[in-house]
mmCIF file of C-alpha atoms in Angstrom:
data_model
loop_
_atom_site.group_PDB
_atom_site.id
_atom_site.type_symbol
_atom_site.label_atom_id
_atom_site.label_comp_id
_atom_site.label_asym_id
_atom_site.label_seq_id
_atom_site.Cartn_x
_atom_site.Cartn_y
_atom_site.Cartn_z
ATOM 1 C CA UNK A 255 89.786 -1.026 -53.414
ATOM 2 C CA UNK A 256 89.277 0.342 -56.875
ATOM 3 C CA UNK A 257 85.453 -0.254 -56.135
ATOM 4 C CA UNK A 258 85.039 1.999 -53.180
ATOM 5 C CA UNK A 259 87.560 4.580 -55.297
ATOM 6 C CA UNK A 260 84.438 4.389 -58.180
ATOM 7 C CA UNK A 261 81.858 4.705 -55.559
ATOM 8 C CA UNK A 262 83.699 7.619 -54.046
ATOM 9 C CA UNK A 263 84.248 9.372 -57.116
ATOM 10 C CA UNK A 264 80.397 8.468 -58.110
ATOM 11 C CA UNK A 265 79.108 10.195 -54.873
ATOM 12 C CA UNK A 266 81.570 13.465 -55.563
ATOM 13 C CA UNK A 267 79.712 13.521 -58.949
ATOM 14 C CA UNK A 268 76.472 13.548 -57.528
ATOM 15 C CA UNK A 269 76.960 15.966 -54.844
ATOM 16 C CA UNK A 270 78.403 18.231 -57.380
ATOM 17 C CA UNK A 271 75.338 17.906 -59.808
ATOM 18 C CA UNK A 272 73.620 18.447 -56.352
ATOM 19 C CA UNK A 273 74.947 22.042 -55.620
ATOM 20 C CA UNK A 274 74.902 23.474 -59.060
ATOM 21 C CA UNK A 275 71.298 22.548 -59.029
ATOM 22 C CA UNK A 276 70.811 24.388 -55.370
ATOM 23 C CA UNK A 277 72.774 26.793 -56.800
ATOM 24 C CA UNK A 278 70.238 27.275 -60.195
ATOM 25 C CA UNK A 279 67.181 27.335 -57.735
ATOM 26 C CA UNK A 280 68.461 30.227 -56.017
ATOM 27 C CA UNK A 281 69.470 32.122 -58.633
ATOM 28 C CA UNK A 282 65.558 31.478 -60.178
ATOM 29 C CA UNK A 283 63.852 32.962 -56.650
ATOM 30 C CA UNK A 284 66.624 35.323 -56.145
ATOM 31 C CA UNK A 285 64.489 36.940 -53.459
ATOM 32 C CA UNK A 286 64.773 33.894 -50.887
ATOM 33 C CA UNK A 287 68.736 34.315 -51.502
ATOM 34 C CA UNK A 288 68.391 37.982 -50.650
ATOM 35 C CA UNK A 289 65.928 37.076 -47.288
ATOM 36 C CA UNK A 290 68.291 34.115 -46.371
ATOM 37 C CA UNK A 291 71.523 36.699 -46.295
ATOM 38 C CA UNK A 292 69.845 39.433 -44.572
ATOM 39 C CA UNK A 293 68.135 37.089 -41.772
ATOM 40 C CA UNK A 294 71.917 36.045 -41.655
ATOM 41 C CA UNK A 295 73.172 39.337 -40.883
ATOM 42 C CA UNK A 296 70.961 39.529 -38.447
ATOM 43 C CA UNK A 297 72.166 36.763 -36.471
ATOM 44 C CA UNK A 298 75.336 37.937 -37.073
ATOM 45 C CA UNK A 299 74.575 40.850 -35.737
ATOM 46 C CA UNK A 300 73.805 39.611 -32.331
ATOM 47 C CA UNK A 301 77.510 38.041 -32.352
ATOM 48 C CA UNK A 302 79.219 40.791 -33.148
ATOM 49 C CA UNK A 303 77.413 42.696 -29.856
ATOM 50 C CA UNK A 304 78.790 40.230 -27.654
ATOM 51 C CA UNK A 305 81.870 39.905 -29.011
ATOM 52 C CA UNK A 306 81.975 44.402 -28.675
ATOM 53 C CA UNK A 307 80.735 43.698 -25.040
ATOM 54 C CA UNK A 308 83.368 42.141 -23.726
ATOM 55 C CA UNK A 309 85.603 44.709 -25.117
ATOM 56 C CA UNK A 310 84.319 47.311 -23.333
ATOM 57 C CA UNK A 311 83.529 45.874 -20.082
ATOM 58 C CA UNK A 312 86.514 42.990 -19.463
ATOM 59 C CA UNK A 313 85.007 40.276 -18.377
ATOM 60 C CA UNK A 314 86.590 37.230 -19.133
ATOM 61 C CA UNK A 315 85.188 33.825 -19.161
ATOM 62 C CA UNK A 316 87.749 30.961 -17.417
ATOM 63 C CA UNK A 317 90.604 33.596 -18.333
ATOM 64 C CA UNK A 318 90.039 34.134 -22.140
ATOM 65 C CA UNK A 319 90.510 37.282 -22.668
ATOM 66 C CA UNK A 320 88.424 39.555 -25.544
ATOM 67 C CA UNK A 321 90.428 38.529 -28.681
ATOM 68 C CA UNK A 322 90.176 34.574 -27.046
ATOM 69 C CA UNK A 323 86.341 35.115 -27.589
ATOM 70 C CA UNK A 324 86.694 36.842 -30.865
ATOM 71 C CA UNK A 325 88.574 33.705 -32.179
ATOM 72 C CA UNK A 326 85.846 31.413 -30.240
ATOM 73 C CA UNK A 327 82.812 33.529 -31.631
ATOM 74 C CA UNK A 328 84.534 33.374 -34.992
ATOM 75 C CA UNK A 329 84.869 29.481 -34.865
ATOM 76 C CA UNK A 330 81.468 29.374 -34.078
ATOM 77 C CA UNK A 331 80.345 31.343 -36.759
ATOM 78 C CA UNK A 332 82.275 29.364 -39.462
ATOM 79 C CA UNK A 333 80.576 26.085 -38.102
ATOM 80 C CA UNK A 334 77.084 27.552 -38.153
ATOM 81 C CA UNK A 335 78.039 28.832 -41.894
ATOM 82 C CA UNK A 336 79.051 24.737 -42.433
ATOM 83 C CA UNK A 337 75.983 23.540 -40.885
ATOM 84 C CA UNK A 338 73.267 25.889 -42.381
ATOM 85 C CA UNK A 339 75.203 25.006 -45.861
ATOM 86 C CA UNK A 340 75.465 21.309 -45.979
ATOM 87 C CA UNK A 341 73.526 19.718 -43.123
ATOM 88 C CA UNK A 342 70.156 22.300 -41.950
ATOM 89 C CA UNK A 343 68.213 21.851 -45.189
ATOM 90 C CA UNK A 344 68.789 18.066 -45.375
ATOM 91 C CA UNK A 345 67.837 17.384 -41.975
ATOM 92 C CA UNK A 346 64.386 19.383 -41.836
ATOM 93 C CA UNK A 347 63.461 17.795 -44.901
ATOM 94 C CA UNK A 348 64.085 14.440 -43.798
ATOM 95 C CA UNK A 349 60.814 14.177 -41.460
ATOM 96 C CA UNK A 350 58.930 15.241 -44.525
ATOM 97 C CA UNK A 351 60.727 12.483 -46.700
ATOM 98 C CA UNK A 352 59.363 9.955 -44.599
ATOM 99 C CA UNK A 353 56.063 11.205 -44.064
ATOM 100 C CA UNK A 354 54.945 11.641 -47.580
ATOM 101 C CA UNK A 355 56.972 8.716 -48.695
ATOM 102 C CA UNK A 356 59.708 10.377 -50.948
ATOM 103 C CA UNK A 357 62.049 7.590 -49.277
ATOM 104 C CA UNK A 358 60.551 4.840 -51.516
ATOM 105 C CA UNK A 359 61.394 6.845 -54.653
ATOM 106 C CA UNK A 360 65.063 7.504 -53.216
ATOM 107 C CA UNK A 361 65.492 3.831 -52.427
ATOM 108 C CA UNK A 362 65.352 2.884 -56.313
ATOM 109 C CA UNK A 363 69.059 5.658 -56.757
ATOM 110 C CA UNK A 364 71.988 3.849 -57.945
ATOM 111 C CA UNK A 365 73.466 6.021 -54.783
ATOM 112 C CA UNK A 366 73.564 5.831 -50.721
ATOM 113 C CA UNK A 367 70.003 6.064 -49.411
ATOM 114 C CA UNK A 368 71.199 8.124 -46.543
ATOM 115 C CA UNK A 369 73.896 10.678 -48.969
ATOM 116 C CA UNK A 370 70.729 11.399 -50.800
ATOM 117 C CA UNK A 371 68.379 12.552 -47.823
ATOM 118 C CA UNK A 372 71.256 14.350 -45.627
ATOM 119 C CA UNK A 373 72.976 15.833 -48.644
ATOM 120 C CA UNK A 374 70.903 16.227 -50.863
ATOM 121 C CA UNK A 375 70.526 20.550 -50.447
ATOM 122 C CA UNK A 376 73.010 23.073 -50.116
ATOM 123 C CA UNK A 377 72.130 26.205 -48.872
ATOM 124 C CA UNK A 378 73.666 29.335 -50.746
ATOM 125 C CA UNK A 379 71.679 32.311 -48.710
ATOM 126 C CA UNK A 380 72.908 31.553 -45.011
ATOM 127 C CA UNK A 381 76.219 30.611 -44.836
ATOM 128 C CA UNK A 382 77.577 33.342 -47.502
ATOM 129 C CA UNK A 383 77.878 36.143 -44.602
ATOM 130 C CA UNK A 384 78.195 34.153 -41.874
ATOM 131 C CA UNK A 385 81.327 32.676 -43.885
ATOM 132 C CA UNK A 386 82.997 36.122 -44.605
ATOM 133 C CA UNK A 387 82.499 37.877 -40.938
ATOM 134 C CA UNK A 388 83.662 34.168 -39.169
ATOM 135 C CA UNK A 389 86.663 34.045 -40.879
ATOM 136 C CA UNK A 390 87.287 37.606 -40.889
ATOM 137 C CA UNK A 391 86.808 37.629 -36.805
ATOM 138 C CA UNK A 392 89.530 34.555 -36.737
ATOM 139 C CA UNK A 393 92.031 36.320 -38.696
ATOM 140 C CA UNK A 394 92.099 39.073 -36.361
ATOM 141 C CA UNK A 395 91.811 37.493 -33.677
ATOM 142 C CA UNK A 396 94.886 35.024 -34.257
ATOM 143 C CA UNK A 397 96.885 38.672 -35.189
ATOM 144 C CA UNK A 398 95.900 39.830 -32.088
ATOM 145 C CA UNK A 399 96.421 37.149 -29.880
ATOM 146 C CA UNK A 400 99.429 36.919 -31.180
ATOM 147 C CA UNK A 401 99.353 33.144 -32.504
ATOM 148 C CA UNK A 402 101.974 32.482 -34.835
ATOM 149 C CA UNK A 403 100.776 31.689 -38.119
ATOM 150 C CA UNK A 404 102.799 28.011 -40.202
ATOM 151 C CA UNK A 405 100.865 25.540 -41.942
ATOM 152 C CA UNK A 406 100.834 23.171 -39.255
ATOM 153 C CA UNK A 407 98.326 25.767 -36.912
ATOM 154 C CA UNK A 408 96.784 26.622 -40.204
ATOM 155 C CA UNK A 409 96.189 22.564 -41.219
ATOM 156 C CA UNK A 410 95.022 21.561 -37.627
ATOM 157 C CA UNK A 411 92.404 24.222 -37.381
ATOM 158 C CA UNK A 412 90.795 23.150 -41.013
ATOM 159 C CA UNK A 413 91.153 19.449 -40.041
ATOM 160 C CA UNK A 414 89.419 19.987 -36.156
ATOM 161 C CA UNK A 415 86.802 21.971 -38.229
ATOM 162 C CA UNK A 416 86.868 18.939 -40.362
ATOM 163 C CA UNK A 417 86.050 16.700 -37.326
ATOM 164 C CA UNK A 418 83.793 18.892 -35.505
ATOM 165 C CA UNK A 419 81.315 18.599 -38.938
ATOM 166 C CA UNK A 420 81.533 15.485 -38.681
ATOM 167 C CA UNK A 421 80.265 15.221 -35.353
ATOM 168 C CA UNK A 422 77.583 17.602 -36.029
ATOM 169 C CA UNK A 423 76.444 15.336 -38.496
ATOM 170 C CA UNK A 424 76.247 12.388 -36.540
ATOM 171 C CA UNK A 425 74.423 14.209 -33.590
ATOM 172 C CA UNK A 426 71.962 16.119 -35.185
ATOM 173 C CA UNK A 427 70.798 14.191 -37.700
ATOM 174 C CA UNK A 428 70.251 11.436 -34.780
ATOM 175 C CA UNK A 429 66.826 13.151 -33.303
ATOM 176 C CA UNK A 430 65.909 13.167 -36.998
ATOM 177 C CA UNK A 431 65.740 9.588 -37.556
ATOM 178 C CA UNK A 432 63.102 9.500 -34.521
ATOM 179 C CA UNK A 433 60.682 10.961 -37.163
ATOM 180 C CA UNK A 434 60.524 7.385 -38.178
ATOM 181 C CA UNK A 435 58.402 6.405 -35.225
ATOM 182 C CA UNK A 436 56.501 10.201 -34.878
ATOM 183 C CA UNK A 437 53.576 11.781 -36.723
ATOM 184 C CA UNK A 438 54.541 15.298 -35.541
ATOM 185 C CA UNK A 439 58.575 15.789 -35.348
ATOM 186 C CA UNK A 440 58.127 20.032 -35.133
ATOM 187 C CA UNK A 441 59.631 19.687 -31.401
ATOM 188 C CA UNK A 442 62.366 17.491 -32.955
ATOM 189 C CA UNK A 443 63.589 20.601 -34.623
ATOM 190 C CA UNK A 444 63.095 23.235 -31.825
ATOM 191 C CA UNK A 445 65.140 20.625 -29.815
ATOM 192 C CA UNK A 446 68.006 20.715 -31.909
ATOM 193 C CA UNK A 447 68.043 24.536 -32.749
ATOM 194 C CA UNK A 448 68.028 25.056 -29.062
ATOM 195 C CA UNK A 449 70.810 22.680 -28.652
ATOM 196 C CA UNK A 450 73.403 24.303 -31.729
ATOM 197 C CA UNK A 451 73.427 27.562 -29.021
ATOM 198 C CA UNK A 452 74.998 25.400 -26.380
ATOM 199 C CA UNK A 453 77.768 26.091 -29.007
ATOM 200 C CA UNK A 454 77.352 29.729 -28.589
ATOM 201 C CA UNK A 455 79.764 30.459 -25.369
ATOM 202 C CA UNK A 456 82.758 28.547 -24.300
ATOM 203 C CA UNK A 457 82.081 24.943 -22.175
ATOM 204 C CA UNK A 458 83.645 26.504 -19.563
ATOM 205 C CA UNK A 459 80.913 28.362 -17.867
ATOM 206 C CA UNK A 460 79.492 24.872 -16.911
ATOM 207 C CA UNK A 461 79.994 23.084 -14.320
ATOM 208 C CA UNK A 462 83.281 20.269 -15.157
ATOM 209 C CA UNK A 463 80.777 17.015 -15.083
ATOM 210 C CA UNK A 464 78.567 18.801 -17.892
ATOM 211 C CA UNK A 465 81.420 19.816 -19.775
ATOM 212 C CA UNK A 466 82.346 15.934 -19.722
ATOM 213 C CA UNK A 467 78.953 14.917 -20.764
ATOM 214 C CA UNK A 468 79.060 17.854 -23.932
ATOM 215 C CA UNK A 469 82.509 16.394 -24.807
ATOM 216 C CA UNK A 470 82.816 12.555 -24.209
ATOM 217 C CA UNK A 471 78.723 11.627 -24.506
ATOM 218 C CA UNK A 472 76.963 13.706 -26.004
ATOM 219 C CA UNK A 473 79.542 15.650 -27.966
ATOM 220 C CA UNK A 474 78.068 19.033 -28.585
ATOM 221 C CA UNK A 475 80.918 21.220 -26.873
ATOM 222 C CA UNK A 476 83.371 19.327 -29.540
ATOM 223 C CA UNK A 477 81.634 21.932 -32.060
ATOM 224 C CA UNK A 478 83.456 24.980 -31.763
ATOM 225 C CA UNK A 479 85.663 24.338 -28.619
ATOM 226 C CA UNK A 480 87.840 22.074 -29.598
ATOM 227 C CA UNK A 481 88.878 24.026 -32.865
ATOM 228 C CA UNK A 482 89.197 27.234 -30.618
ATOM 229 C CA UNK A 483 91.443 25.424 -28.485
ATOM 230 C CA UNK A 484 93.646 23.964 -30.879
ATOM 231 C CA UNK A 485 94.475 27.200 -31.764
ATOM 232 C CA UNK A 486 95.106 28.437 -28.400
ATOM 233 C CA UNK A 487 97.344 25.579 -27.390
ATOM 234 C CA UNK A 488 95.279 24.772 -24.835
ATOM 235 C CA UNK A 489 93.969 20.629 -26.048
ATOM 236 C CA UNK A 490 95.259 17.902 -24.127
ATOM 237 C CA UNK A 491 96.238 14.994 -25.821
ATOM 238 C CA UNK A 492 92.767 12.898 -24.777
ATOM 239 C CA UNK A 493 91.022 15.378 -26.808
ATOM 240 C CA UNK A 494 93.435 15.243 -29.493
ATOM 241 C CA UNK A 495 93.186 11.401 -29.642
ATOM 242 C CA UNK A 496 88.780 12.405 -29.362
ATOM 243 C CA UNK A 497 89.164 14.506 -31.881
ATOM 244 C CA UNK A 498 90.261 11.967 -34.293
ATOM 245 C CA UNK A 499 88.042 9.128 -33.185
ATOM 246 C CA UNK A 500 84.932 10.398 -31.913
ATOM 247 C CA UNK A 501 83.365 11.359 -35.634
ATOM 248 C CA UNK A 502 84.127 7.600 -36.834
ATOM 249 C CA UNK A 503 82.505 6.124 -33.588
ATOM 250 C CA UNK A 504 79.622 8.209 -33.739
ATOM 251 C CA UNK A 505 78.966 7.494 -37.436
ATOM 252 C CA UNK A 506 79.360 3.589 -36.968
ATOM 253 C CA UNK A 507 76.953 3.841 -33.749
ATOM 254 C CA UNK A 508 74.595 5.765 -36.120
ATOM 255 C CA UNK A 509 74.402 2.969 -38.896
ATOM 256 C CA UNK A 510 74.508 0.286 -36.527
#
């Protein structure tokens, strides 16, 4: 026990050296920061027009009204600031690791071969507005909606957050490890871009078989529904139990 405590706390320590020196790079090309927050705003842009669209017209997607889909599109927003921080960096670097053999040199770390190419980079330009306007378009939403706010609500939403980055984890850096047997592993990417917007509108506008293959098998509705719907009350106690399970199953299937 007191062995996996030191290797814990050695990790932490490593991951902390880690950031500050992201953190020192960007402040030395202060111009990528600068691109990387206002290509960030852009995107963010582009959320905030759908969120103002159905506003004005109504609509309403399986009954969730405009402030429901404020709170989603909020959710959403925090986990693409938690995945372009921690993960996006790591995992388009990774191909290149193995091609020009940077995986040898990482193999000789007193550390976890796999914590150094997955977490290796933090990314300080794209999450920093998507952070602010995600959480900002939550609060309101949960005011609006009406939601009553105690620690329990506010506890369950950080820990499904929690869970649903751990999934993400586990299911996107998957297709990465594929650059293993592949020259070229450019589509590899496009692939999983394309699949974080299946994240982008609530599971519900599929069809109920595809919403049990993006929950159950390949989990990529857990992302930013399953927070959303803690919050509205509206999780059954399957995905509850999910919720807690699926981000240890997928990790052990993953290092299997």
């Amino acid at each position: 026990m007191n062995r996996i405590i030191r290797e814990i706390k050695k990790h932490l320590f490593v991951y902390w050296i880690f950031v500050k020196n992201n953190l020192a790079r960007y402040m030395e090309y202060k111009a990528n920061l600068i691109a990387g927050i206002m290509a960030a705003s852009g995107f963010l842009f582009i959320r905030c027009v759908y969120v103002i669209f159905f506003y004005n017209t109504g609509i309403k997607i399986d009954g969730m009204s405009a402030d429901e889909m404020m709170l989603y599109t909020g959710t959403f927003i925090i986990m693409t600031a938690i995945y372009t921080a921690i993960l996006c960096d790591n995992f388009y670097y990774l191909p290149q690791n193995i091609h020009n053999g940077n995986l040898d040199l990482y193999m000789t770390k007193p550390v976890s071969l796999q914590f150094m190419v997955t977490l290796r980079y933090f990314n300080f330009a794209l999450p920093v507005p998507n952070f602010i306007v995600g959480i900002i378009m939550v609060v309101i939403a949960w005011g609006k909606i009406g939601i009553e706010i105690t620690a329990g609500r506010i506890i369950g939403y950080f820990l499904c957050l929690l869970s649903a980055t751990g999934v993400t984890y586990s299911i996107f850096l998957f297709p990465q490890i594929l650059s293993f047997w592949t020259v070229k592993s450019e589509a590899i990417t496009q692939i999983i871009d394309r699949a974080w917007d299946f994240n982008s509108m609530p599971m519900n506008i599929y069809s109920k078989s595809v919403r049990k293959i993006g929950i159950y098998i390949i989990p990529l509705f857990f992302i930013s529904n399953l927070p959303t719907r803690f919050l509205l009350g509206k999780l059954t106690r399957i995905n509850v139990i999910w919720m807690i399970i699926d981000p240890f199953i997928l990790f052990i299937f993953e290092n299997s």
